[in-house]
Coordinates of C-alpha atoms in Angstrom, one line a residue:
X1 CA 145.6 111.3 127.6
X2 CA 142.7 112.3 125.8
X3 CA 139.8 109.8 125.8
X4 CA 137.8 110.8 122.7
X5 CA 136.1 107.2 122.7
X6 CA 134.5 108.2 126.2
X7 CA 132.5 111.1 124.5
X8 CA 131.8 109.3 121.5
X9 CA 130.4 106.3 123.4
X10 CA 128.3 108.8 125.6
X11 CA 127.0 111.0 122.4
X12 CA 126.1 107.6 120.6
X13 CA 123.6 107.1 123.3
X14 CA 122.3 110.7 123.5
X15 CA 123.6 110.9 127.1
X16 CA 124.9 114.2 128.9
X17 CA 128.0 114.3 131.0
X18 CA 125.7 114.7 134.0
X19 CA 124.3 111.2 133.0
X20 CA 127.5 109.4 133.2
X21 CA 128.7 111.3 136.2
X22 CA 125.5 110.2 138.1
X23 CA 126.3 106.7 137.1
X24 CA 129.8 107.2 138.5
X25 CA 128.7 109.1 141.6
X26 CA 130.9 111.8 140.8
X27 CA 130.5 115.5 139.6
X28 CA 130.0 116.6 135.8
X29 CA 133.2 118.7 136.2
X30 CA 135.3 115.6 137.2
X31 CA 133.7 113.6 134.4
X32 CA 134.3 116.3 131.9
X33 CA 138.0 116.1 133.0
X34 CA 138.2 112.4 132.1
X35 CA 136.6 113.0 128.7
X36 CA 139.3 115.8 128.1
X37 CA 142.2 113.9 129.6
X38 CA 142.9 116.3 132.2
X39 CA 142.3 113.8 135.1
X40 CA 143.1 110.2 135.0
X41 CA 140.4 107.8 135.2
X42 CA 140.3 105.5 138.3
X43 CA 140.2 101.9 137.3
X44 CA 136.7 101.3 139.2
X45 CA 135.4 104.0 136.8
X46 CA 137.0 102.4 133.8
X47 CA 135.4 99.2 134.7
X48 CA 132.0 100.6 135.3
X49 CA 132.2 102.5 132.1
X50 CA 133.1 99.4 130.1
X51 CA 130.2 97.4 131.6
X52 CA 127.8 100.2 131.0
X53 CA 128.9 100.6 127.4
X54 CA 129.2 96.8 126.8
X55 CA 132.9 97.3 125.5
X56 CA 136.4 96.6 126.7
X57 CA 138.6 99.1 128.6
X58 CA 141.2 98.7 125.7
X59 CA 138.8 100.2 123.4
X60 CA 137.9 103.1 125.7
X61 CA 141.8 103.6 126.3
X62 CA 142.1 103.4 122.4
X63 CA 144.3 100.3 122.6
X64 CA 142.1 98.5 120.2
X65 CA 139.5 99.2 117.5
X66 CA 137.5 96.2 118.3
X67 CA 134.4 97.6 120.3
X68 CA 133.2 94.2 121.3
X69 CA 134.0 93.3 125.0
X70 CA 136.3 90.4 125.9
X71 CA 135.1 87.1 126.9
X72 CA 134.8 86.9 130.6
X73 CA 136.5 83.9 132.3
X74 CA 134.5 82.2 135.3
X75 CA 136.3 82.3 138.5
X76 CA 136.5 78.9 140.3

């Protein structure tokens, strides 16, 4: 699965792949594989990216066109 939105989100902020790779503590090559769909994104990285970009995981995955994050529920 190709994750075009990962690239779009990154480029909209004028960031390089190596910048996001550093955020995730991975190599630029691994991050590049995420963007091109050659490697599955671990859930922990997907969550971190959604938080970083202020969007939902569904938006990153292309399951919705709504870029706003979901409201978080408080844990009691």
